[in-house]
PDB file of C-alpha atoms in Angstrom:
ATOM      1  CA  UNK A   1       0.000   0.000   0.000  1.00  0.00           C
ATOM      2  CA  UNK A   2       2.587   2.678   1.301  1.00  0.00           C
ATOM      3  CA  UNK A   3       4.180   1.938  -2.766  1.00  0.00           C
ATOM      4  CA  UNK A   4       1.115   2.300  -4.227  1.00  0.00           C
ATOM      5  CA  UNK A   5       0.506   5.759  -2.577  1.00  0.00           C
ATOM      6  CA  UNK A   6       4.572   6.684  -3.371  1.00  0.00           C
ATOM      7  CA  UNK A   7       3.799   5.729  -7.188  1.00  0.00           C
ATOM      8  CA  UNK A   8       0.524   7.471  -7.069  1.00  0.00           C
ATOM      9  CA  UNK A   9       2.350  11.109  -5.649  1.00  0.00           C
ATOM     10  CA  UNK A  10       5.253  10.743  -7.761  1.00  0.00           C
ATOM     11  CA  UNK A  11       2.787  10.618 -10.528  1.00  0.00           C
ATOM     12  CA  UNK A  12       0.743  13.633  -9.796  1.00  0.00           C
ATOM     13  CA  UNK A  13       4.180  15.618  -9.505  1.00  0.00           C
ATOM     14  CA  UNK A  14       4.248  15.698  -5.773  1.00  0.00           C
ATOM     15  CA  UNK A  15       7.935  13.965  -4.666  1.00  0.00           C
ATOM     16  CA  UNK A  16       7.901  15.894  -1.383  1.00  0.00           C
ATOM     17  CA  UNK A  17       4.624  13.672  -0.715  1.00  0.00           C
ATOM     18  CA  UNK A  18       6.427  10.845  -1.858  1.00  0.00           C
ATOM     19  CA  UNK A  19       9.546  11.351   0.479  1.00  0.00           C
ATOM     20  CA  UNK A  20       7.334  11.775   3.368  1.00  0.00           C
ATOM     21  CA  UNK A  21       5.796   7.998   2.317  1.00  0.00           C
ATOM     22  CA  UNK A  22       8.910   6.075   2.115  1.00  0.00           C
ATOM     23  CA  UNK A  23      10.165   7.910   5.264  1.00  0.00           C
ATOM     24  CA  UNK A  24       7.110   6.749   6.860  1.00  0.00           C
ATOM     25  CA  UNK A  25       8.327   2.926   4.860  1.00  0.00           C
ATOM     26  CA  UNK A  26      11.560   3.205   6.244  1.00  0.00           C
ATOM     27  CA  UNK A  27       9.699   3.769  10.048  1.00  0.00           C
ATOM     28  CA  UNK A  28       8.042   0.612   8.983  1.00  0.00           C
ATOM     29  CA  UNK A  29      10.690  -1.345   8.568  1.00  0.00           C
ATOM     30  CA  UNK A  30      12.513   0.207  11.738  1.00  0.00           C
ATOM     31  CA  UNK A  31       9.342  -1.427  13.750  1.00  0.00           C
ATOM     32  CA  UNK A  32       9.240  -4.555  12.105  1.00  0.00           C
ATOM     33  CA  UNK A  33      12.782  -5.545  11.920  1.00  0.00           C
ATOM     34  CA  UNK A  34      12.637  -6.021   8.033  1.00  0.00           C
ATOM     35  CA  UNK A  35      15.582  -4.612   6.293  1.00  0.00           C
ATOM     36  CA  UNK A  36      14.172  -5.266   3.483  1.00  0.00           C
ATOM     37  CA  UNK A  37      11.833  -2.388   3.736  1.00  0.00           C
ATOM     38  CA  UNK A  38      14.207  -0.208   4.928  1.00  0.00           C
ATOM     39  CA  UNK A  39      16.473  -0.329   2.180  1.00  0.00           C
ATOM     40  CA  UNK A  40      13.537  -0.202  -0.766  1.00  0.00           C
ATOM     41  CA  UNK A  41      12.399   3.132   1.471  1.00  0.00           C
ATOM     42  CA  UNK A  42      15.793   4.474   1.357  1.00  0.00           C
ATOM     43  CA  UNK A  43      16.387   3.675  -2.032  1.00  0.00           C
ATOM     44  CA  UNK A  44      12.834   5.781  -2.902  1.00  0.00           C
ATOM     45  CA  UNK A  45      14.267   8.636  -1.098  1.00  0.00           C
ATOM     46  CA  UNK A  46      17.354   9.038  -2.061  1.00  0.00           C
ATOM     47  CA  UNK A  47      15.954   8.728  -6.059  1.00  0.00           C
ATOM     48  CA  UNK A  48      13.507  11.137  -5.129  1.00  0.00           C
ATOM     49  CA  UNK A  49      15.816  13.696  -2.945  1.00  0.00           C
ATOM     50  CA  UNK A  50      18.520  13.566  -5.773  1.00  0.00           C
ATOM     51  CA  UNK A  51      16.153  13.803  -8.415  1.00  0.00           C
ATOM     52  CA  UNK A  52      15.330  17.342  -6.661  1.00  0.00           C
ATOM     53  CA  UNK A  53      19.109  18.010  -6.688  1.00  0.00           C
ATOM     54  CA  UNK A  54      18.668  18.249  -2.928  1.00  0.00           C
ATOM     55  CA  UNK A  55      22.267  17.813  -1.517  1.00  0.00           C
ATOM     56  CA  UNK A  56      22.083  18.075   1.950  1.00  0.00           C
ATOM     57  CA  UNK A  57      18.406  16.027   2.918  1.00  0.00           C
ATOM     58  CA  UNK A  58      20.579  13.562   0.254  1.00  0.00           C
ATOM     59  CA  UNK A  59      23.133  13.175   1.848  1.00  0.00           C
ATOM     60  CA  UNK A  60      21.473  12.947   5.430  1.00  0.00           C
ATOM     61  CA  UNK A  61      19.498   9.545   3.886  1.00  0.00           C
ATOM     62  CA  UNK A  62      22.889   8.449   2.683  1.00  0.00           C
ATOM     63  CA  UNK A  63      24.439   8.287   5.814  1.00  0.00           C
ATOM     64  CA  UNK A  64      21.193   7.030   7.531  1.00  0.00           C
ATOM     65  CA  UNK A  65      21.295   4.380   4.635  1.00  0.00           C
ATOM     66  CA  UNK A  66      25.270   3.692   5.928  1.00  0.00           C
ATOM     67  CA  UNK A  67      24.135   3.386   9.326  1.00  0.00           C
ATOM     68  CA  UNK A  68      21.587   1.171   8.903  1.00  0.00           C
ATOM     69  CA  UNK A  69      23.553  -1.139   6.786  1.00  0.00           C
ATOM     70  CA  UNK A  70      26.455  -1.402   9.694  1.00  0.00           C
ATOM     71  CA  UNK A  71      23.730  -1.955  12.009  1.00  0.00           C
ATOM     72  CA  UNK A  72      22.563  -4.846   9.996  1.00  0.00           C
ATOM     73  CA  UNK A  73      26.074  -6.262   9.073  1.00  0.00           C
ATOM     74  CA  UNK A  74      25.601  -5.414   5.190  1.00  0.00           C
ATOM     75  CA  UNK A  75      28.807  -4.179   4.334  1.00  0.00           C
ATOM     76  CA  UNK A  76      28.807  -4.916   0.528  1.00  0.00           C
ATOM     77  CA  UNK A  77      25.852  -3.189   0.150  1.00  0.00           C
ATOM     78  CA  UNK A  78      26.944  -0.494   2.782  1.00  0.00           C
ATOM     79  CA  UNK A  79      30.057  -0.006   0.065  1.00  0.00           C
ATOM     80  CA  UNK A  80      27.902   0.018  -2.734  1.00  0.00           C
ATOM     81  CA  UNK A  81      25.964   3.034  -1.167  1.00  0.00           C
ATOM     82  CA  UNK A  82      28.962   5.076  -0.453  1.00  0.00           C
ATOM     83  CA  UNK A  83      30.627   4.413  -3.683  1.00  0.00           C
ATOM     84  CA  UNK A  84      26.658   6.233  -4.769  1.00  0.00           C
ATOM     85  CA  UNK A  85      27.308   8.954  -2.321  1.00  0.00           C
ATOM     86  CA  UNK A  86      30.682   9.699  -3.520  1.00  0.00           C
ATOM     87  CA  UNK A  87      29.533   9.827  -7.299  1.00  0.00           C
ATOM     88  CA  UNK A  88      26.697  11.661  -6.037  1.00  0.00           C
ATOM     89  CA  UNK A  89      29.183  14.525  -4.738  1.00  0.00           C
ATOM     90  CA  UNK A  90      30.889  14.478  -7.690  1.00  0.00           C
ATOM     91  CA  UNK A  91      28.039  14.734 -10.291  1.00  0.00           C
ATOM     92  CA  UNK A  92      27.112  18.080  -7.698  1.00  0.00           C
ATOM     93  CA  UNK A  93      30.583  19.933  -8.344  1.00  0.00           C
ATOM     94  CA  UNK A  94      31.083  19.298  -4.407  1.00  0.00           C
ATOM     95  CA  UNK A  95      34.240  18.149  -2.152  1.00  0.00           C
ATOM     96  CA  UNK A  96      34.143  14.954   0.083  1.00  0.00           C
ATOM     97  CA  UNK A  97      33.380  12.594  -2.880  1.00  0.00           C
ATOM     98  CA  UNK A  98      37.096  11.172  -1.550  1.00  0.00           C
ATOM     99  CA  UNK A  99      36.184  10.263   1.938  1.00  0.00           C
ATOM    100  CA  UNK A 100      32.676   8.286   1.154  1.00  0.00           C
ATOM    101  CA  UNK A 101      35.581   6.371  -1.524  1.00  0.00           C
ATOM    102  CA  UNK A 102      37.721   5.680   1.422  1.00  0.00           C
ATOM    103  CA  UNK A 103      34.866   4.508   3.747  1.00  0.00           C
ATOM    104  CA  UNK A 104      33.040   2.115   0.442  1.00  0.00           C
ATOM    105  CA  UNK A 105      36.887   0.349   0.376  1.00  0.00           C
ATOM    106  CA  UNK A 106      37.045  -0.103   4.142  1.00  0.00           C
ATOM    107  CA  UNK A 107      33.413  -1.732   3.658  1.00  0.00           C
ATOM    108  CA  UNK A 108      34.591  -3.678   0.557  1.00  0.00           C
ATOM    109  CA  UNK A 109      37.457  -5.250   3.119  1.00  0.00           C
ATOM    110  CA  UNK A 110      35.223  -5.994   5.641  1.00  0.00           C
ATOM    111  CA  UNK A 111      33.020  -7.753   3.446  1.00  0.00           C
ATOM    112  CA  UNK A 112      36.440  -9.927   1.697  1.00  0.00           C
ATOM    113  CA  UNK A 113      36.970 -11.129   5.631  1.00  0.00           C
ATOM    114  CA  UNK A 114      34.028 -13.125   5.614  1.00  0.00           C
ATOM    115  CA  UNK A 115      34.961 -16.580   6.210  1.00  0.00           C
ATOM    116  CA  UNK A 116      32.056 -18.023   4.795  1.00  0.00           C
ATOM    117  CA  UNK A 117      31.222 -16.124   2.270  1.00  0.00           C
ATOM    118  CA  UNK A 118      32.116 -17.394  -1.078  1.00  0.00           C
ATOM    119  CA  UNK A 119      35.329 -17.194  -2.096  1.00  0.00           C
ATOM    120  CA  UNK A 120      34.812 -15.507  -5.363  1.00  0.00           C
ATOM    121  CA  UNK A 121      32.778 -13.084  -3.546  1.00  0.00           C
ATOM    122  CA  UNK A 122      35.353 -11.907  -1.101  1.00  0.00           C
ATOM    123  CA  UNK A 123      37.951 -12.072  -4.212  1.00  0.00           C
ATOM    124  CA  UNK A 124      35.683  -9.788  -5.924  1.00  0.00           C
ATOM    125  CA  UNK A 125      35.170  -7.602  -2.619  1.00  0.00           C
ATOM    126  CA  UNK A 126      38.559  -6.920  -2.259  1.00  0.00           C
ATOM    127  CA  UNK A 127      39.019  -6.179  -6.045  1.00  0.00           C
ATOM    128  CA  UNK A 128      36.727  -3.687  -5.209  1.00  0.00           C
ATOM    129  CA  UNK A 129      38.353  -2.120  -2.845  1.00  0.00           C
ATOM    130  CA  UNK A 130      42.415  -2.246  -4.516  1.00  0.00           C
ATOM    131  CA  UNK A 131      40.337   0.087  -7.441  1.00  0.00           C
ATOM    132  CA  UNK A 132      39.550   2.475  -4.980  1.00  0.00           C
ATOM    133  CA  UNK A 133      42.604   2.658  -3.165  1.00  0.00           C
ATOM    134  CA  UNK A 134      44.496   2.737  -6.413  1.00  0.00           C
ATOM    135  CA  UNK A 135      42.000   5.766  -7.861  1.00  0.00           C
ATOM    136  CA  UNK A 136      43.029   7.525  -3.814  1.00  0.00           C
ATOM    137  CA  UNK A 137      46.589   7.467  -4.521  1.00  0.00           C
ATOM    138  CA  UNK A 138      47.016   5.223  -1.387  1.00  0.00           C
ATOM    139  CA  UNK A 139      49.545   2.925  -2.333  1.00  0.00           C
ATOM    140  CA  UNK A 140      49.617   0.944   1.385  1.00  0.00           C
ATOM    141  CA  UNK A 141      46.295  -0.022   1.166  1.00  0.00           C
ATOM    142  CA  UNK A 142      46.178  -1.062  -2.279  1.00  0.00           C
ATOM    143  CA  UNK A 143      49.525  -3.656  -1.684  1.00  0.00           C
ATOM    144  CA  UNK A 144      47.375  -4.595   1.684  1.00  0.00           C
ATOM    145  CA  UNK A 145      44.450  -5.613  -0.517  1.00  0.00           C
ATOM    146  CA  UNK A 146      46.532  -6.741  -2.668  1.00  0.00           C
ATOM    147  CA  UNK A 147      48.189  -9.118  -0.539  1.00  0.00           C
ATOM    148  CA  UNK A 148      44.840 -10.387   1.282  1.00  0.00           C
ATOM    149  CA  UNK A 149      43.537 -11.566  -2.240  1.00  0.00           C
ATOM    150  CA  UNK A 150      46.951 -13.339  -2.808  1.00  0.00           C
ATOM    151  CA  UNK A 151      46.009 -15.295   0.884  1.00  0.00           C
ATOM    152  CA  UNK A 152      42.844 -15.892  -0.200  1.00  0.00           C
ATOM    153  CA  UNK A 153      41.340 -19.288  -0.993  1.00  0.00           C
ATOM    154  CA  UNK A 154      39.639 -18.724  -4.757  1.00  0.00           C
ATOM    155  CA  UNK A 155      38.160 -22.025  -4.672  1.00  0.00           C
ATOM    156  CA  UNK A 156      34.552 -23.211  -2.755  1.00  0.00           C
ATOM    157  CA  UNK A 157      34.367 -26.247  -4.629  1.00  0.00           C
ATOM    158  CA  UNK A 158      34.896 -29.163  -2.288  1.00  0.00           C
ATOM    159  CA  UNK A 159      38.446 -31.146  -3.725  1.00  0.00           C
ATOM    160  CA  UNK A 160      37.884 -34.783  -4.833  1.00  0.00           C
ATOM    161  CA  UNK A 161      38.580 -37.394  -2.224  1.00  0.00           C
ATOM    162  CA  UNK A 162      41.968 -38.389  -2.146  1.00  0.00           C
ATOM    163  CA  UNK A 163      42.869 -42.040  -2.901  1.00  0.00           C
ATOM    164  CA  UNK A 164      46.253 -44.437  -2.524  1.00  0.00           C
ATOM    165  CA  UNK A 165      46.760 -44.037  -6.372  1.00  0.00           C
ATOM    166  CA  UNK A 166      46.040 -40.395  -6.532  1.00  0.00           C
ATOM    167  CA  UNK A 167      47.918 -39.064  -3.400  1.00  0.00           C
ATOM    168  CA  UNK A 168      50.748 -38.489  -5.638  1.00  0.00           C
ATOM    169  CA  UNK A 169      49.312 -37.385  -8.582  1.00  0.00           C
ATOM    170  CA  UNK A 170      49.639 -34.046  -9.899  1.00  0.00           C
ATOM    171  CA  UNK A 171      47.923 -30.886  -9.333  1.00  0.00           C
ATOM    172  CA  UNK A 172      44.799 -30.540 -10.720  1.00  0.00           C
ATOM    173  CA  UNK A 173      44.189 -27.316 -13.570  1.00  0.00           C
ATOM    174  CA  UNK A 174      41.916 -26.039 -10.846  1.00  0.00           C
ATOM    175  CA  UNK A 175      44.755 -25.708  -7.808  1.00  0.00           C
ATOM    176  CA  UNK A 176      47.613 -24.892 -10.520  1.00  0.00           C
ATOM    177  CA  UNK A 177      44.869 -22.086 -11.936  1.00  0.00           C
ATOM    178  CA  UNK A 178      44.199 -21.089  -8.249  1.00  0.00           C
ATOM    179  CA  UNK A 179      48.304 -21.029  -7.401  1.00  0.00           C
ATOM    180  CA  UNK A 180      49.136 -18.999 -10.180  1.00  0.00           C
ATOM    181  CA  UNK A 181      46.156 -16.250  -9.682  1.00  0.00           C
ATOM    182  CA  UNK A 182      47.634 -15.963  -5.952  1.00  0.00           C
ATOM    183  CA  UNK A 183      51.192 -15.400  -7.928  1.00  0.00           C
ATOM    184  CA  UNK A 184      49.789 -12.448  -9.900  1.00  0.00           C
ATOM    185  CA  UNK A 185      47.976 -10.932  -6.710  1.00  0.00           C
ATOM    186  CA  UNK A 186      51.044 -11.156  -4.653  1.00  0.00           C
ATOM    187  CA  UNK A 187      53.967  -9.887  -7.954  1.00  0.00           C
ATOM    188  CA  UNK A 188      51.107  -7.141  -7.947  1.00  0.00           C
ATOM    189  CA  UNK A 189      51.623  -6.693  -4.724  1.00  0.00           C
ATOM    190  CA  UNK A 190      55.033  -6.480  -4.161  1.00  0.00           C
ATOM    191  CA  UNK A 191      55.239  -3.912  -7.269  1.00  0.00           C
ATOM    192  CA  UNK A 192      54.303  -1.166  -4.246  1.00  0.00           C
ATOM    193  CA  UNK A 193      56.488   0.104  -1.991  1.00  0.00           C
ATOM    194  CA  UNK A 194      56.577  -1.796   1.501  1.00  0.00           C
ATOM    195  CA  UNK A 195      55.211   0.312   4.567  1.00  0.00           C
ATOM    196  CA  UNK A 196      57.549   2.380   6.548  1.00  0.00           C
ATOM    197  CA  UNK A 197      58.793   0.935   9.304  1.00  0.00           C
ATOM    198  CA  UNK A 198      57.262   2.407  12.603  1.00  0.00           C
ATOM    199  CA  UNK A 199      58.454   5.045  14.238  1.00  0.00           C
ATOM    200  CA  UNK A 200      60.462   4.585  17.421  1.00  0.00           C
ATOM    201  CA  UNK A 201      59.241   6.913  19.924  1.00  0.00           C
ATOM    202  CA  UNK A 202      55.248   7.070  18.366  1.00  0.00           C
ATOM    203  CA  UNK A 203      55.099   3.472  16.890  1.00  0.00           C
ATOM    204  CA  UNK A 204      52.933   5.328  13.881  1.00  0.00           C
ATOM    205  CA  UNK A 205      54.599   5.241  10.521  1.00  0.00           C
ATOM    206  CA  UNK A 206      56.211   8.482   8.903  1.00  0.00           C
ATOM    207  CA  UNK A 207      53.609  11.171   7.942  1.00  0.00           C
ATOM    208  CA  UNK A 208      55.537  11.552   4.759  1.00  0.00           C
ATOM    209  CA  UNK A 209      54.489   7.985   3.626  1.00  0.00           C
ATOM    210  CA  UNK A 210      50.779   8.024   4.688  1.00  0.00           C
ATOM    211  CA  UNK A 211      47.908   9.365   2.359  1.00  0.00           C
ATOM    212  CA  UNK A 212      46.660  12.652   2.981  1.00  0.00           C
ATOM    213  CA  UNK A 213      43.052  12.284   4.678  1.00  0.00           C
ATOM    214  CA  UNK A 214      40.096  13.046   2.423  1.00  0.00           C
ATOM    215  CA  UNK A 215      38.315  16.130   2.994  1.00  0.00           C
ATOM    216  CA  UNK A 216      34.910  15.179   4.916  1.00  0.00           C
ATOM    217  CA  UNK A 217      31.593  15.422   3.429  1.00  0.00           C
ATOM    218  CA  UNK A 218      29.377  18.547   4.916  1.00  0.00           C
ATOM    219  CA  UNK A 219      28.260  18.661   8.621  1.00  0.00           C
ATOM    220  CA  UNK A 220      24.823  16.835   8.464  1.00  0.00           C
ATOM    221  CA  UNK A 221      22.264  16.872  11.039  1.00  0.00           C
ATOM    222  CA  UNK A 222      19.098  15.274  11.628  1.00  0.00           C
ATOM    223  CA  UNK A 223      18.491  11.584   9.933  1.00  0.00           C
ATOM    224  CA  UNK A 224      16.404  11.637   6.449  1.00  0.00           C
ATOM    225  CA  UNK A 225      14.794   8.442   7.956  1.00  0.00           C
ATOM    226  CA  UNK A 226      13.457  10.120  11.369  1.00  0.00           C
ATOM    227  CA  UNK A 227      11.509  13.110   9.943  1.00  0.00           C
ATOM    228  CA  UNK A 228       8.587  13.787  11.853  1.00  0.00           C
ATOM    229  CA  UNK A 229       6.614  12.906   9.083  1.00  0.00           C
ATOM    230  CA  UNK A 230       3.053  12.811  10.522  1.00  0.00           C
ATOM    231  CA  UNK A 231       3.924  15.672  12.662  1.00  0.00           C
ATOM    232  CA  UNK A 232       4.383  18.044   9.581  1.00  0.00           C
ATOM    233  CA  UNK A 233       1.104  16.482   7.647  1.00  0.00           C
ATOM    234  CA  UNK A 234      -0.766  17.525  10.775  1.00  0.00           C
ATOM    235  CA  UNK A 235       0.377  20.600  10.632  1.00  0.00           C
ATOM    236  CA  UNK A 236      -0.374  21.187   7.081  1.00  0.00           C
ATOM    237  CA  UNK A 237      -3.882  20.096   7.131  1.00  0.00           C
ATOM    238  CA  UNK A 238      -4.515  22.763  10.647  1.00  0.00           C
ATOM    239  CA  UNK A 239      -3.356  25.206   8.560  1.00  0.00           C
ATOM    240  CA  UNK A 240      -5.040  24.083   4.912  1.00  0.00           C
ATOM    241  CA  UNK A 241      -1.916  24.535   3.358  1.00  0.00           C
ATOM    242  CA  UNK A 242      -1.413  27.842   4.038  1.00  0.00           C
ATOM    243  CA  UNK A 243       2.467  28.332   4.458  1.00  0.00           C
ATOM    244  CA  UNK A 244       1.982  31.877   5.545  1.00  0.00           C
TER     245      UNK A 244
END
């Protein structure tokens, strides 16, 4: 119902009236415990809000969107939304596209160190994330993520059981094809520059060697998900929609 009425606004021209519906959606889905709903209400408003060209309620749902994901323990898709904020940023002429990249490859790890996720998944995950800190200039972090995908098991199928005549056989294409992927990741790798060694009296590594923070996005204050949706509704219909 609460998409029908979103379609049915959005059709008669009225996207503030739409905004207010999957805010009310994303309360929904706050109550029942369905992040499901959540996400399909953020994903309205932030089509809605950008389609405005409103940066700053935008940019409040994304990082109500980011917090909601952490809370959930979705960081792929948590990545996958700041990767969208940082474009976003970008597309607006505006600074801090840089630190919603730096926080989508920090999601992108955390999603690789998933033991049980597939292993092409968290191979792809990190991928992810070496692009990023490659297109950052952050040449520690890409030979890190380079180096996890080099430890990284690339296979989830489950290897033949061994028998007396094939415990010395050779390797199969699959493990020499898995070996020599590893080989690439880690002569990739070792193509950057090692870390520092840390300093003595701090322990940190030399500020000459570490990437220069990205500026932050703007100050943002209250949550695009917690407007006081009926509140302001109630308020309109007191006053007949007279803003004066």
């Amino acid at each position: 119902l609460l998409e029908q009425q979103a379609d049915a606004y959005e059709t008669a021209d009225q996207p503030e009236r739409a905004v207010d519906v999957y805010c009310i959606y994303i309360a929904l889905g706050r109550a029942l415990g369905s992040f499901e709903n959540m996400a399909e209400g953020f994903i309205g408003c932030l089509r809605l809000l950008k389609r405005e060209r409103l940066i700053g309620p935008t940019l409040r749902c994304y990082e109500d969107f980011l917090t909601c994901c952490g809370e959930r323990d979705e960081p792929l898709l948590a990545a996958q939304v700041a990767r969208e904020a940082a474009e976003f940023l970008d597309r607006c002429g505006l600074p801090g596209g840089d630190s919603y990249r730096v926080r989508a490859a920090a999601y992108y790890r955390d999603a690789a160190a998933r033991p049980d996720d597939e292993p092409s998944r968290r191979e792809s995950a990190l991928i992810q994330a070496v692009s990023l800190y490659s297109d950052l200039g952050d040449p520690a972090q890409t030979r890190a993520a380079l180096a996890a995908l080099a430890d990284l098991p690339l296979r989830s199928a489950r290897p033949p059981a061994a028998s007396a005549a094939s415990a010395g056989a050779t390797a199969s294409p699959a493990t020499r094809a898995a070996a020599a992927r590893r080989a690439r990741y880690k002569a990739l790798a070792d193509r950057y520059p090692a870390p520092p060694p840390p300093d003595a009296a701090t322990g940190n590594t030399s500020a000459a060697h570490t990437a220069a923070a990205p500026p932050a996005p703007p100050a943002l204050g209250d949550r695009a998900g917690d407007l006081p949706v009926w509140n302001l509704d109630l308020y309109e219909w007191e006053d007949a929609g007279d803003a004066s």
